[in-house]
Short mmCIF file of C-alpha atoms in Angstrom, two decimals:
data_model
loop_
_atom_site.label_atom_id
_atom_site.label_comp_id
_atom_site.label_asym_id
_atom_site.label_seq_id
_atom_site.Cartn_x
_atom_site.Cartn_y
_atom_site.Cartn_z
CA MET Q 1 -0.98 26.34 4.47
CA SER Q 2 -2.30 27.36 7.88
CA ASN Q 3 0.04 28.34 10.69
CA SER Q 4 1.79 25.58 12.69
CA LYS Q 5 1.35 27.52 15.91
CA GLU Q 6 -2.37 27.90 15.22
CA TRP Q 7 -2.81 24.12 15.01
CA LEU Q 8 -0.74 23.39 18.10
CA GLN Q 9 -2.72 26.04 19.98
CA PHE Q 10 -6.02 24.46 18.85
CA ILE Q 11 -4.97 21.00 20.06
CA ASN Q 12 -3.69 22.40 23.38
CA ASP Q 13 -6.66 24.70 24.08
CA TRP Q 14 -9.22 21.95 23.58
CA LYS Q 15 -7.00 19.33 25.29
CA ILE Q 16 -7.46 16.94 22.38
CA LYS Q 17 -6.12 13.41 22.61
CA THR Q 18 -6.28 10.44 20.25
CA ASN Q 19 -9.18 7.99 20.36
CA LYS Q 20 -6.95 5.83 22.63
CA ARG Q 21 -6.49 8.76 25.08
CA GLU Q 22 -2.88 9.25 24.02
CA ASN Q 23 -1.26 12.65 23.58
CA ILE Q 24 -1.03 13.90 20.01
CA GLU Q 25 2.58 14.06 18.85
CA PHE Q 26 4.22 14.99 15.58
CA TYR Q 27 7.70 13.70 16.35
CA ASP Q 28 7.01 10.35 14.67
CA HIS Q 29 4.13 11.81 12.63
CA LYS Q 30 5.90 14.77 11.09
CA PHE Q 31 4.65 13.68 7.66
CA LEU Q 32 1.06 14.24 8.85
CA PHE Q 33 1.58 17.77 10.15
CA ASP Q 34 1.87 19.31 6.68
CA ILE Q 35 -1.33 17.52 5.63
CA LEU Q 36 -3.04 18.89 8.73
CA LYS Q 37 -2.00 22.43 7.77
CA ASP Q 38 -2.84 22.05 4.06
CA GLU Q 39 -5.74 24.40 3.19
CA SER Q 40 -6.30 23.05 -0.34
CA LYS Q 41 -9.96 22.44 -1.12
CA ILE Q 42 -9.26 19.06 -2.71
CA ILE Q 43 -6.77 16.75 -1.02
CA VAL Q 44 -6.09 13.13 -1.96
CA VAL Q 45 -4.00 10.74 0.13
CA LYS Q 46 -2.89 7.43 -1.39
CA LYS Q 47 -1.75 5.53 1.65
CA CYS Q 48 -0.74 2.39 3.48
CA VAL Q 49 -2.64 1.12 6.54
CA GLN Q 50 -2.22 2.34 10.13
CA ALA Q 51 -0.57 5.68 9.39
CA GLY Q 52 -2.97 7.98 11.28
CA VAL Q 53 -4.46 9.60 8.17
CA SER Q 54 -8.15 9.23 9.08
CA PHE Q 55 -7.49 10.84 12.47
CA THR Q 56 -5.74 13.74 10.71
CA PHE Q 57 -8.80 14.49 8.57
CA GLU Q 58 -11.08 14.03 11.56
CA LEU Q 59 -9.17 16.86 13.28
CA LYS Q 60 -9.34 19.03 10.14
CA ALA Q 61 -13.12 18.57 9.97
CA ILE Q 62 -13.67 19.30 13.68
CA LYS Q 63 -11.54 22.46 13.59
CA LYS Q 64 -13.36 23.81 10.53
CA GLY Q 65 -16.70 22.85 12.07
CA ILE Q 66 -15.99 24.79 15.25
CA GLU Q 67 -14.71 27.87 13.40
CA ASN Q 68 -17.54 28.01 10.83
CA ALA Q 69 -21.14 26.83 10.48
CA ILE Q 70 -20.76 24.05 7.90
CA ASN Q 71 -22.22 20.69 6.89
CA VAL Q 72 -19.70 17.83 6.90
CA ILE Q 73 -20.41 14.41 5.35
CA TYR Q 74 -17.98 11.66 6.36
CA VAL Q 75 -18.40 8.71 3.96
CA LEU Q 76 -17.21 5.13 4.51
CA PRO Q 77 -17.97 2.05 2.36
CA SER Q 78 -20.96 0.82 4.40
CA MET Q 79 -23.22 2.13 7.15
CA LYS Q 80 -21.70 -0.46 9.49
CA ASP Q 81 -18.24 0.93 8.72
CA ALA Q 82 -19.55 4.43 9.43
CA ARG Q 83 -21.06 3.37 12.78
CA ASP Q 84 -17.87 1.55 13.80
CA PHE Q 85 -15.79 4.61 12.89
CA VAL Q 86 -18.02 6.92 14.95
CA VAL Q 87 -18.10 4.66 18.02
CA SER Q 88 -14.42 3.69 18.08
CA LYS Q 89 -12.67 6.74 16.60
CA PHE Q 90 -14.77 9.90 16.39
CA ASP Q 91 -16.74 9.81 19.66
CA PRO Q 92 -13.74 9.05 21.92
CA VAL Q 93 -11.86 12.08 20.53
CA MET Q 94 -14.82 14.33 21.36
CA GLU Q 95 -15.61 12.75 24.73
CA ASN Q 96 -12.01 12.68 26.05
CA SER Q 97 -11.39 16.38 25.37
CA ASN Q 98 -12.97 19.77 25.94
CA LEU Q 99 -14.58 19.44 22.52
CA LYS Q 100 -17.57 17.82 24.21
CA GLN Q 101 -18.54 21.33 25.35
CA MET Q 102 -19.33 22.12 21.71
CA VAL Q 103 -22.01 19.45 21.33
CA ARG Q 104 -25.27 21.32 20.69
CA LYS Q 105 -29.03 20.96 20.54
CA THR Q 106 -31.14 22.25 17.70
CA GLU Q 107 -33.46 25.15 18.48
CA LEU Q 108 -36.47 22.80 18.64
CA SER Q 109 -34.80 19.86 20.37
CA ARG Q 110 -34.48 19.29 24.11
CA THR Q 111 -31.58 16.87 23.74
CA ASN Q 112 -28.19 17.10 22.13
CA VAL Q 113 -27.91 16.03 18.49
CA TRP Q 114 -25.55 13.11 19.05
CA SER Q 115 -26.16 9.84 17.22
CA SER Q 116 -23.97 7.51 15.19
CA ALA Q 117 -25.32 9.10 11.99
CA LEU Q 118 -25.69 12.80 12.90
CA LYS Q 119 -24.01 15.19 15.33
CA LYS Q 120 -24.24 18.93 15.94
CA ILE Q 121 -20.91 20.42 17.01
CA GLY Q 122 -20.99 24.17 17.49
CA ASP Q 123 -23.14 25.47 14.66
CA SER Q 124 -22.05 22.69 12.30
CA TYR Q 125 -23.66 19.38 11.41
CA PHE Q 126 -21.65 16.19 10.93
CA PHE Q 127 -23.28 13.40 8.89
CA PHE Q 128 -21.79 9.89 8.84
CA ARG Q 129 -22.90 7.80 5.87
CA GLY Q 130 -22.27 4.48 4.12
CA ALA Q 131 -21.56 4.67 0.39
CA GLN Q 132 -23.35 1.38 -0.34
CA SER Q 133 -26.71 3.17 -0.17
CA GLU Q 134 -26.97 5.88 -2.83
CA THR Q 135 -30.09 7.34 -1.16
CA SER Q 136 -27.99 8.33 1.87
CA ALA Q 137 -26.40 11.05 -0.29
CA GLN Q 138 -29.70 12.70 -1.08
CA SER Q 139 -31.15 15.86 0.46
CA ILE Q 140 -27.96 16.94 2.26
CA ASP Q 141 -26.11 20.03 1.07
CA ALA Q 142 -22.47 19.78 2.05
CA ASP Q 143 -19.54 22.12 2.54
CA MET Q 144 -17.12 19.27 3.13
CA VAL Q 145 -17.18 15.63 1.98
CA ILE Q 146 -14.59 13.18 3.28
CA ASN Q 147 -14.41 9.94 1.26
CA ASP Q 148 -12.54 7.44 3.47
CA GLU Q 149 -11.51 4.04 2.03
CA TYR Q 150 -12.14 5.58 -1.38
CA ASP Q 151 -11.62 2.50 -3.57
CA PHE Q 152 -14.16 0.47 -1.56
CA GLN Q 153 -16.93 2.96 -2.34
CA PRO Q 154 -18.99 2.44 -5.53
CA ALA Q 155 -18.03 5.04 -8.14
CA THR Q 156 -21.66 6.09 -8.61
CA SER Q 157 -22.07 6.71 -4.86
CA ARG Q 158 -18.79 8.63 -4.65
CA LYS Q 159 -20.00 10.89 -7.42
CA MET Q 160 -23.37 11.44 -5.76
CA PHE Q 161 -21.76 12.45 -2.47
CA GLN Q 162 -19.30 14.75 -4.25
CA GLU Q 163 -22.22 16.38 -6.08
CA ARG Q 164 -23.51 17.52 -2.67
CA LEU Q 165 -20.70 20.12 -2.83
CA GLU Q 166 -22.18 21.85 -5.90
CA GLY Q 167 -24.58 24.14 -4.03
CA SER Q 168 -24.11 27.87 -4.56
CA GLY Q 169 -22.94 28.53 -0.99
CA SER Q 170 -20.84 25.39 -0.55
CA LYS Q 171 -17.20 25.68 0.48
CA GLY Q 172 -16.48 22.79 -1.94
CA ILE Q 173 -14.03 20.88 0.25
CA ASN Q 174 -13.37 17.24 -0.70
CA TYR Q 175 -10.84 15.03 1.07
CA CYS Q 176 -10.23 11.56 -0.43
CA ILE Q 177 -8.31 8.89 1.47
CA GLY Q 178 -7.58 5.28 0.65
CA TYR Q 179 -5.46 2.30 -0.24
CA PRO Q 180 -4.94 2.03 -4.01
CA ILE Q 181 -6.70 -1.16 -5.08
CA ILE Q 182 -6.63 -0.63 -8.85
CA LYS Q 183 -4.19 0.92 -11.28
CA ASN Q 184 -5.51 3.84 -13.35
CA GLY Q 185 -8.71 4.03 -11.31
CA GLY Q 186 -10.05 5.16 -7.95
CA ILE Q 187 -7.62 6.81 -5.53
CA ALA Q 188 -4.62 6.07 -7.82
CA GLU Q 189 -6.23 7.90 -10.72
CA MET Q 190 -7.08 10.88 -8.52
CA PHE Q 191 -3.52 10.95 -7.11
CA ASN Q 192 -2.14 10.95 -10.66
CA GLU Q 193 -4.19 14.08 -11.39
CA SER Q 194 -2.68 15.85 -8.36
CA ASP Q 195 0.75 17.36 -7.75
CA ALA Q 196 1.68 13.86 -6.42
CA LYS Q 197 3.79 14.81 -3.39
CA GLU Q 198 6.28 12.22 -2.15
CA TRP Q 199 8.24 12.12 1.12
CA PHE Q 200 11.89 12.85 0.24
CA ILE Q 201 14.63 12.00 2.72
CA THR Q 202 18.35 12.88 2.53
CA CYS Q 203 21.06 10.25 2.94
CA PRO Q 204 23.46 11.37 5.71
CA HIS Q 205 26.38 9.66 3.94
CA CYS Q 206 26.22 10.75 0.29
CA LYS Q 207 23.60 13.54 0.68
CA LYS Q 208 21.42 12.01 -2.04
CA ARG Q 209 17.79 13.19 -1.77
CA GLN Q 210 15.44 10.30 -2.53
CA ILE Q 211 12.03 8.69 -2.11
CA LEU Q 212 12.07 5.46 -0.09
CA THR Q 213 11.10 2.66 -2.50
CA TRP Q 214 10.88 -1.13 -2.34
CA PRO Q 215 13.28 -2.93 -2.67
CA ASN Q 216 15.86 -0.25 -3.56
CA ASN Q 217 16.03 1.10 0.01
CA ILE Q 218 16.05 -2.27 1.81
CA ASP Q 219 18.97 -4.52 2.74
CA ILE Q 220 17.10 -7.81 3.02
CA GLU Q 221 20.10 -9.78 4.31
CA ASN Q 222 20.93 -7.40 7.18
CA LYS Q 223 17.34 -6.17 7.67
CA ASN Q 224 18.14 -2.45 7.37
CA TYR Q 225 16.89 0.59 5.51
CA ILE Q 226 19.64 1.77 3.17
CA CYS Q 227 20.39 4.57 0.71
CA SER Q 228 19.51 3.56 -2.84
CA GLU Q 229 22.68 5.30 -4.07
CA CYS Q 230 25.60 4.59 -1.68
CA LYS Q 231 23.94 1.72 0.26
CA GLY Q 232 24.72 3.42 3.59
CA VAL Q 233 22.40 2.50 6.48
CA LEU Q 234 19.51 4.92 7.12
CA SER Q 235 18.42 5.51 10.70
CA ASP Q 236 14.84 6.00 11.94
CA ASN Q 237 15.69 9.67 12.31
CA ASP Q 238 16.78 9.89 8.66
CA ARG Q 239 13.37 8.56 7.61
CA ARG Q 240 11.57 10.73 10.15
CA ASN Q 241 13.05 14.01 8.92
CA GLY Q 242 11.84 14.09 5.36
CA ILE Q 243 10.07 16.76 3.36
CA TRP Q 244 7.05 16.70 1.02
CA ILE Q 245 7.93 17.60 -2.57
CA GLY Q 246 5.52 17.58 -5.50
CA THR Q 247 6.58 15.36 -8.39
CA LYS Q 248 4.12 16.68 -10.98
CA ARG Q 249 3.20 20.07 -12.39
CA THR Q 250 -0.55 20.37 -12.65
CA ASN Q 251 -3.32 22.94 -12.84
CA SER Q 252 -5.88 20.56 -11.33
CA GLY Q 253 -5.81 22.23 -7.91
CA ILE Q 254 -5.60 18.77 -6.27
CA SER Q 255 -3.07 18.43 -3.46
CA GLY Q 256 -1.83 14.82 -3.39
CA TYR Q 257 0.22 12.81 -0.89
CA HIS Q 258 1.58 9.25 -1.03
CA ILE Q 259 2.26 7.51 2.31
CA SER Q 260 4.20 4.25 2.52
CA LYS Q 261 5.11 2.22 5.62
CA MET Q 262 8.73 2.79 4.64
CA MET Q 263 8.24 6.39 5.83
CA LEU Q 264 6.94 5.42 9.26
CA PRO Q 265 9.77 5.54 11.83
CA TRP Q 266 8.18 2.84 14.01
CA VAL Q 267 8.02 0.31 11.14
CA THR Q 268 11.27 -1.66 11.07
CA ALA Q 269 12.88 -3.07 7.95
CA GLU Q 270 12.61 -6.54 9.51
CA SER Q 271 8.82 -6.28 9.94
CA LEU Q 272 8.42 -5.02 6.37
CA ILE Q 273 10.55 -7.88 4.99
CA LYS Q 274 8.39 -10.34 6.94
CA LYS Q 275 5.23 -8.88 5.38
CA PHE Q 276 6.79 -9.10 1.93
CA LYS Q 277 7.48 -12.81 2.46
CA ASN Q 278 4.14 -13.69 4.06
CA ASP Q 279 1.59 -11.48 2.27
CA ALA Q 280 0.22 -11.89 -1.23
CA PRO Q 281 2.02 -9.42 -3.58
CA LYS Q 282 -1.12 -7.33 -4.17
CA HIS Q 283 -1.80 -7.10 -0.43
CA PHE Q 284 1.79 -6.08 0.30
CA PHE Q 285 1.85 -3.36 -2.37
CA ASN Q 286 -1.64 -2.01 -1.56
CA TYR Q 287 -1.55 -2.06 2.25
CA SER Q 288 2.14 -1.78 3.16
CA LEU Q 289 3.54 0.36 0.35
CA GLY Q 290 0.37 2.30 -0.48
CA LEU Q 291 0.88 1.42 -4.15
CA GLU Q 292 -1.37 -0.10 -6.78
CA TYR Q 293 -0.33 -3.55 -7.97
CA GLU Q 294 -0.83 -5.08 -11.39
CA SER Q 295 -0.14 -8.79 -11.57
CA SER Q 296 1.51 -10.32 -14.62
CA ASN Q 297 -1.38 -12.83 -14.68
CA LYS Q 298 -4.00 -10.10 -14.56
CA THR Q 299 -7.45 -11.38 -15.45
CA ILE Q 300 -8.53 -8.50 -17.71
CA THR Q 301 -6.95 -5.23 -18.79
CA LYS Q 302 -8.68 -1.88 -19.06
CA GLU Q 303 -8.34 -2.03 -22.84
CA GLU Q 304 -9.95 -5.49 -22.99
CA PHE Q 305 -12.77 -4.33 -20.74
CA GLU Q 306 -13.48 -1.28 -22.90
CA ALA Q 307 -13.39 -3.46 -26.04
CA VAL Q 308 -16.41 -5.52 -24.87
CA GLN Q 309 -18.64 -2.46 -24.48
CA ILE Q 310 -21.04 -1.85 -27.38
CA SER Q 311 -23.37 1.06 -28.16
CA GLN Q 312 -27.15 0.98 -28.05
CA LEU Q 313 -27.20 0.98 -31.85
CA LYS Q 314 -25.75 -2.55 -31.92
CA VAL Q 315 -28.11 -4.09 -29.37
CA GLY Q 316 -30.63 -5.22 -31.99
CA ARG Q 317 -28.83 -8.41 -32.98
CA TYR Q 318 -28.94 -9.65 -29.37
CA LYS Q 319 -32.69 -9.02 -28.89
CA GLY Q 320 -34.06 -10.69 -32.01
CA GLU Q 321 -36.44 -13.58 -32.49
CA HIS Q 322 -33.98 -16.22 -31.23
CA SER Q 323 -32.87 -14.37 -28.09
CA TYR Q 324 -33.63 -15.02 -24.43
CA ARG Q 325 -33.73 -12.84 -21.32
CA VAL Q 326 -31.32 -13.88 -18.55
CA ILE Q 327 -30.44 -12.67 -15.05
CA GLY Q 328 -27.54 -13.42 -12.68
CA ILE Q 329 -27.69 -12.42 -8.99
CA ASP Q 330 -24.91 -12.54 -6.39
CA GLN Q 331 -26.21 -12.12 -2.87
CA GLY Q 332 -24.46 -11.07 0.32
CA ASN Q 333 -25.42 -8.08 2.45
CA ARG Q 334 -26.85 -6.69 -0.80
CA PHE Q 335 -28.07 -8.11 -4.09
CA HIS Q 336 -25.71 -7.48 -7.04
CA TYR Q 337 -27.81 -7.90 -10.16
CA CYS Q 338 -27.02 -8.39 -13.85
CA GLU Q 339 -29.66 -8.66 -16.59
CA GLY Q 340 -29.45 -8.93 -20.36
CA TYR Q 341 -29.90 -11.13 -23.38
CA VAL Q 342 -28.38 -14.18 -24.99
CA SER Q 343 -28.73 -14.95 -28.70
CA PRO Q 344 -26.86 -17.01 -31.29
CA HIS Q 345 -24.49 -14.02 -31.52
CA GLY Q 346 -23.50 -14.19 -27.84
CA ALA Q 347 -24.55 -12.71 -24.49
CA LEU Q 348 -25.08 -9.02 -23.75
CA ALA Q 349 -25.46 -7.53 -20.25
CA THR Q 350 -27.68 -4.44 -20.47
CA ASN Q 351 -28.13 -3.56 -16.79
CA ILE Q 352 -25.76 -4.15 -13.87
CA THR Q 353 -26.85 -2.69 -10.56
CA VAL Q 354 -27.28 -3.38 -6.84
CA PHE Q 355 -30.34 -3.62 -4.59
CA ASP Q 356 -30.47 -3.18 -0.83
CA ASP Q 357 -34.13 -4.13 -0.55
CA GLU Q 358 -35.43 -7.56 -1.51
CA LYS Q 359 -38.71 -5.98 -2.66
CA ASP Q 360 -36.87 -3.82 -5.20
CA LEU Q 361 -35.00 -6.88 -6.43
CA LYS Q 362 -38.23 -8.85 -6.93
CA ASN Q 363 -39.83 -5.92 -8.78
CA ALA Q 364 -36.85 -5.78 -11.17
CA ILE Q 365 -37.14 -9.51 -11.85
CA ARG Q 366 -40.90 -9.30 -12.50
CA ASN Q 367 -40.47 -6.33 -14.83
CA PHE Q 368 -37.72 -8.01 -16.86
CA LYS Q 369 -39.55 -11.38 -17.16
CA PRO Q 370 -36.45 -13.61 -17.51
CA ASP Q 371 -36.36 -16.89 -19.39
CA LYS Q 372 -33.60 -18.05 -17.07
CA LEU Q 373 -32.26 -16.75 -13.74
CA VAL Q 374 -29.34 -18.04 -11.66
CA ILE Q 375 -29.00 -16.74 -8.08
CA ASP Q 376 -26.32 -17.52 -5.50
CA MET Q 377 -27.97 -19.69 -2.82
CA SER Q 378 -25.72 -18.32 -0.04
CA PRO Q 379 -25.73 -16.74 2.45
CA ASN Q 380 -29.51 -16.28 2.57
CA ARG Q 381 -30.90 -19.50 1.14
CA TRP Q 382 -34.44 -18.55 2.17
CA SER Q 383 -34.45 -15.40 -0.02
CA ALA Q 384 -33.24 -17.43 -3.01
CA ILE Q 385 -35.90 -20.12 -2.45
CA GLN Q 386 -38.65 -17.49 -2.21
CA ILE Q 387 -37.61 -16.02 -5.56
CA GLN Q 388 -37.49 -19.50 -7.07
CA ASP Q 389 -40.98 -20.37 -5.76
CA GLU Q 390 -42.45 -17.09 -6.99
CA ILE Q 391 -40.87 -16.98 -10.48
CA GLY Q 392 -40.83 -20.73 -11.09
CA ARG Q 393 -38.44 -23.68 -10.76
CA ASP Q 394 -38.25 -24.01 -14.53
CA ILE Q 395 -36.80 -20.49 -14.70
CA VAL Q 396 -34.85 -19.94 -11.46
CA TYR Q 397 -31.89 -22.09 -10.39
CA LEU Q 398 -30.04 -21.80 -7.08
CA ALA Q 399 -26.27 -21.68 -7.56
CA ASN Q 400 -24.13 -23.85 -5.32
CA ILE Q 401 -20.64 -22.44 -5.97
CA ARG Q 402 -17.79 -24.60 -4.72
CA LEU Q 403 -14.30 -25.87 -5.55
CA TRP Q 404 -14.88 -29.34 -6.96
CA ALA Q 405 -12.57 -32.29 -6.47
CA LEU Q 406 -10.17 -32.59 -9.39
CA ASP Q 407 -11.54 -35.97 -10.45
CA LYS Q 408 -15.06 -34.50 -10.62
CA ILE Q 409 -13.85 -31.74 -12.96
CA ALA Q 410 -12.17 -34.34 -15.18
CA LYS Q 411 -15.30 -36.52 -15.35
CA SER Q 412 -17.86 -33.71 -15.78
CA ASN Q 413 -19.64 -33.71 -19.14
CA ILE Q 414 -20.14 -29.96 -18.85
CA LYS Q 415 -16.88 -28.23 -18.03
CA TYR Q 416 -17.83 -26.16 -15.02
CA PHE Q 417 -21.49 -26.65 -14.03
CA GLU Q 418 -24.03 -29.41 -13.62
CA LEU Q 419 -27.77 -28.87 -13.52
CA LYS Q 420 -30.03 -30.70 -11.04
CA ARG Q 421 -33.43 -29.93 -12.52
CA GLU Q 422 -35.39 -31.92 -9.94
CA SER Q 423 -33.95 -29.98 -7.00
CA GLY Q 424 -33.74 -26.62 -8.82
CA ILE Q 425 -30.01 -26.39 -8.06
CA ILE Q 426 -27.06 -25.77 -10.35
CA ASN Q 427 -23.65 -26.84 -9.02
CA ILE Q 428 -20.90 -24.50 -10.27
CA GLU Q 429 -17.16 -25.06 -10.05
CA ARG Q 430 -15.80 -21.77 -8.75
CA THR Q 431 -12.41 -21.55 -10.47
CA GLU Q 432 -13.48 -23.07 -13.79
CA SER Q 433 -16.53 -20.81 -14.05
CA ILE Q 434 -14.47 -17.66 -13.41
CA ASP Q 435 -11.95 -18.84 -16.01
CA GLU Q 436 -14.82 -19.26 -18.45
CA LEU Q 437 -16.15 -15.79 -17.60
CA PHE Q 438 -12.84 -14.12 -18.46
CA ASN Q 439 -12.46 -16.24 -21.61
CA ALA Q 440 -15.93 -15.16 -22.75
CA LEU Q 441 -15.04 -11.50 -22.18
CA LYS Q 442 -11.73 -11.75 -24.00
CA LYS Q 443 -13.32 -13.60 -26.94
CA LYS Q 444 -16.17 -11.05 -26.95
CA GLU Q 445 -18.73 -13.81 -26.48
CA LEU Q 446 -19.95 -11.79 -23.49
CA LEU Q 447 -20.48 -8.07 -24.09
CA LEU Q 448 -21.60 -5.12 -21.98
CA LEU Q 449 -23.84 -2.23 -22.95
CA LYS Q 450 -21.85 0.99 -23.02
CA GLY Q 451 -23.14 3.61 -20.61
CA ILE Q 452 -24.16 1.32 -17.74
CA PRO Q 453 -23.55 3.59 -14.70
CA THR Q 454 -21.77 0.89 -12.67
CA LEU Q 455 -19.17 -0.11 -15.30
CA GLU Q 456 -16.25 1.45 -13.42
CA ASP Q 457 -17.14 -0.59 -10.34
CA VAL Q 458 -17.69 -3.72 -12.46
CA TYR Q 459 -14.14 -3.41 -13.80
CA ILE Q 460 -12.71 -2.94 -10.28
CA HIS Q 461 -14.61 -6.00 -9.03
CA LEU Q 462 -13.36 -8.11 -11.94
CA THR Q 463 -9.74 -7.13 -11.31
CA ASN Q 464 -10.22 -7.99 -7.62
CA MET Q 465 -10.70 -11.64 -8.69
CA VAL Q 466 -7.01 -12.57 -8.57
CA PRO Q 467 -5.75 -16.00 -9.70
CA VAL Q 468 -3.15 -17.66 -7.45
CA ASN Q 469 -1.79 -21.17 -6.96
CA GLU Q 470 -2.46 -22.81 -3.60
CA LEU Q 471 -1.85 -26.21 -2.08
CA ARG Q 472 -5.17 -27.96 -1.49
CA GLN Q 473 -4.80 -31.36 0.23
CA GLY Q 474 -1.18 -31.37 -0.88
CA ILE Q 475 -2.04 -30.68 -4.53
CA PRO Q 476 -1.25 -27.33 -6.24
CA ARG Q 477 -4.50 -25.78 -7.52
CA LYS Q 478 -5.43 -22.56 -9.21
CA VAL Q 479 -7.94 -20.56 -7.16
CA TYR Q 480 -9.25 -17.00 -7.31
CA LYS Q 481 -8.53 -14.87 -4.25
CA ARG Q 482 -10.62 -11.85 -3.30
CA ALA Q 483 -8.38 -8.74 -3.35
CA GLY Q 484 -11.33 -6.42 -2.72
CA SER Q 485 -15.02 -6.21 -3.58
CA ASP Q 486 -15.87 -8.76 -6.30
CA ASP Q 487 -19.69 -8.96 -6.10
CA TYR Q 488 -20.37 -7.53 -9.56
CA GLY Q 489 -17.88 -10.06 -10.96
CA PHE Q 490 -19.89 -12.95 -9.51
CA ALA Q 491 -23.20 -11.46 -10.67
CA LEU Q 492 -21.73 -11.33 -14.19
CA ASN Q 493 -20.45 -14.89 -13.73
CA LEU Q 494 -23.93 -16.17 -12.82
CA PHE Q 495 -25.42 -14.19 -15.74
CA SER Q 496 -22.95 -15.97 -18.03
CA VAL Q 497 -23.91 -19.37 -16.60
CA ALA Q 498 -27.62 -18.58 -17.11
CA ALA Q 499 -26.87 -17.67 -20.74
CA LYS Q 500 -25.01 -20.97 -21.25
CA LEU Q 501 -28.02 -22.90 -19.95
CA LEU Q 502 -30.05 -21.54 -22.86
CA ILE Q 503 -27.45 -21.44 -25.65
CA PRO Q 504 -24.46 -23.61 -24.65
CA ASP Q 505 -22.83 -23.37 -28.11
CA PRO Q 506 -23.88 -20.48 -30.40
CA ASN Q 507 -22.30 -22.12 -33.47
CA GLU Q 508 -24.31 -25.32 -33.04
CA TYR Q 509 -27.42 -23.26 -32.36
CA LEU Q 510 -26.96 -21.36 -35.64
CA LYS Q 511 -26.43 -24.60 -37.56
CA ASP Q 512 -29.63 -25.97 -36.07
CA LEU Q 513 -31.51 -22.84 -37.08
CA SER Q 514 -30.22 -22.94 -40.66
CA SER Q 515 -31.28 -26.59 -41.03
CA LYS Q 516 -34.84 -25.61 -40.09
CA LYS Q 517 -35.22 -22.86 -42.72
CA GLN Q 518 -38.68 -22.76 -44.20
CA GLU Q 519 -39.16 -23.23 -47.89
CA ASN Q 520 -40.90 -20.90 -50.33
CA ILE Q 521 -39.90 -17.73 -48.47
CA PRO Q 522 -39.57 -14.78 -50.87
CA VAL Q 523 -35.91 -13.92 -51.49
CA GLY Q 524 -36.41 -10.27 -50.44
CA LEU Q 525 -37.96 -11.28 -47.13
CA GLU Q 526 -35.25 -13.84 -46.39
CA LYS Q 527 -32.48 -11.29 -47.01
CA ALA Q 528 -34.26 -8.73 -44.82
CA ILE Q 529 -34.60 -11.24 -41.99
CA GLU Q 530 -30.90 -12.13 -42.23
CA LYS Q 531 -29.98 -8.43 -42.04
CA MET Q 532 -32.19 -7.95 -38.99
CA LEU Q 533 -30.57 -10.92 -37.24
CA ILE Q 534 -27.13 -9.32 -37.56
CA GLY Q 535 -28.25 -5.99 -36.19
CA TYR Q 536 -29.88 -3.97 -38.96
CA GLU Q 537 -33.11 -2.37 -37.83
CA ASP Q 538 -34.90 -1.51 -41.08
CA ASN Q 539 -38.59 -1.18 -40.43
CA VAL Q 540 -39.67 -1.46 -44.07
CA VAL Q 541 -39.41 -4.61 -46.21
CA LEU Q 542 -40.38 -4.39 -49.89
CA ILE Q 543 -41.53 -7.65 -51.50
CA LYS Q 544 -42.48 -7.70 -55.13
CA PRO Q 545 -45.89 -9.32 -55.74
CA LYS Q 546 -46.01 -12.55 -57.66
CA LYS Q 547 -47.01 -12.16 -61.31
#
């Protein structure tokens, strides 16, 4: 670790304040000072909200950038997030201190390099990027990459930015910060690979050293923090004066920290109890305790998700004579896209990706030549209509996804969607369709091609579709809440609906096929065809000539 005096001198010499023009103090933020001094090349912080962690890493980056000529890439989930961070947090720190003296021009420029995406500070360049666009990671060699809000960044983009550290002269510094959205993935997985430091405090009554945990260190009735051992009351000062201790032995070289609101001296037990009562369990664990949360009614487990992935060698049975090409598209700020096949053996998604540009999306559709496509009609109805007009109303249906009235669900001939061919619209019941999606995955009626680059993100998005019971017009109803990004989940949902439009019931479809078998087909040929339909890919069929 670097010297405490060195850091205090740096802050004092440059007269650095917070983005709100407040003096920097470590009395209530003692837990951050050790992170500030930590010189490990890879640091991961699994954290709650509003703890001052992003500001800590901002200071680390600025100090290193002034002392050395380096390239720093600060990555947030979207370019809008990056711009907001620069305008509200980074720029004020620079502008309200003597650090502004270090803003530089390039040798060929007459003006300072100072935009929301690129800054030159001393001899160092600071790039601010959104992870949603993978191209923003290209052509920049980095010495330091800071991944902020780690779990909200697509895994493929995170990897691409981290690969910018692989240059021969790179200092290879990677700081990862975030709320843990998913168990055994993202920031939680990275923390588990680290030395997993926890903030240990000592009870003044029984001298027991302990980590503050929920609910063991909370007296809910009297609204106090208490010792988990002797139940003595813990003061703010007891929580303030802790020490970081690693809880794992590892050779990974990753320095890990876990920050919970229970550590923060300004967060009262009463306010934490109120959040526990008012917030959804996942939200409370993720954002207040800095812990991953796994509901007992979890939609799909990691094991179940891995079980639906098949190798390229088994794709043949889904692309045979009686198969169709289908696409599902969820639109928002971007287009989340899922393409694949449906056959009497089930549905198989072979490509799941995202497009920023509508032109790229249309090119993908044209190249795949779908038999059926279902696209979310919101928020940009005009884009969906254009695609429908270009590809054809007999192929493209606009999805109107809503919660139906309970009596409509009971009366519907088709469980969760109704097709309006004349208008080119398909009405989809939101909860029922998501239920059907997870049922199809668990029954392996919907499979995924192994090796799709986005599969890690697909799993995260599926687990972010969390079932809860809510009162709607006085009636308890099951609905799916959004615990994080879920766009790939809805793209897969619309893909599944498109597949059902073509083959609603595979068993009935197979019966219908068998009843239409042609007569006088040579036995050898018939057996060969049957083998091909279940996945065998023999290219040679031997048929004995008639005598």
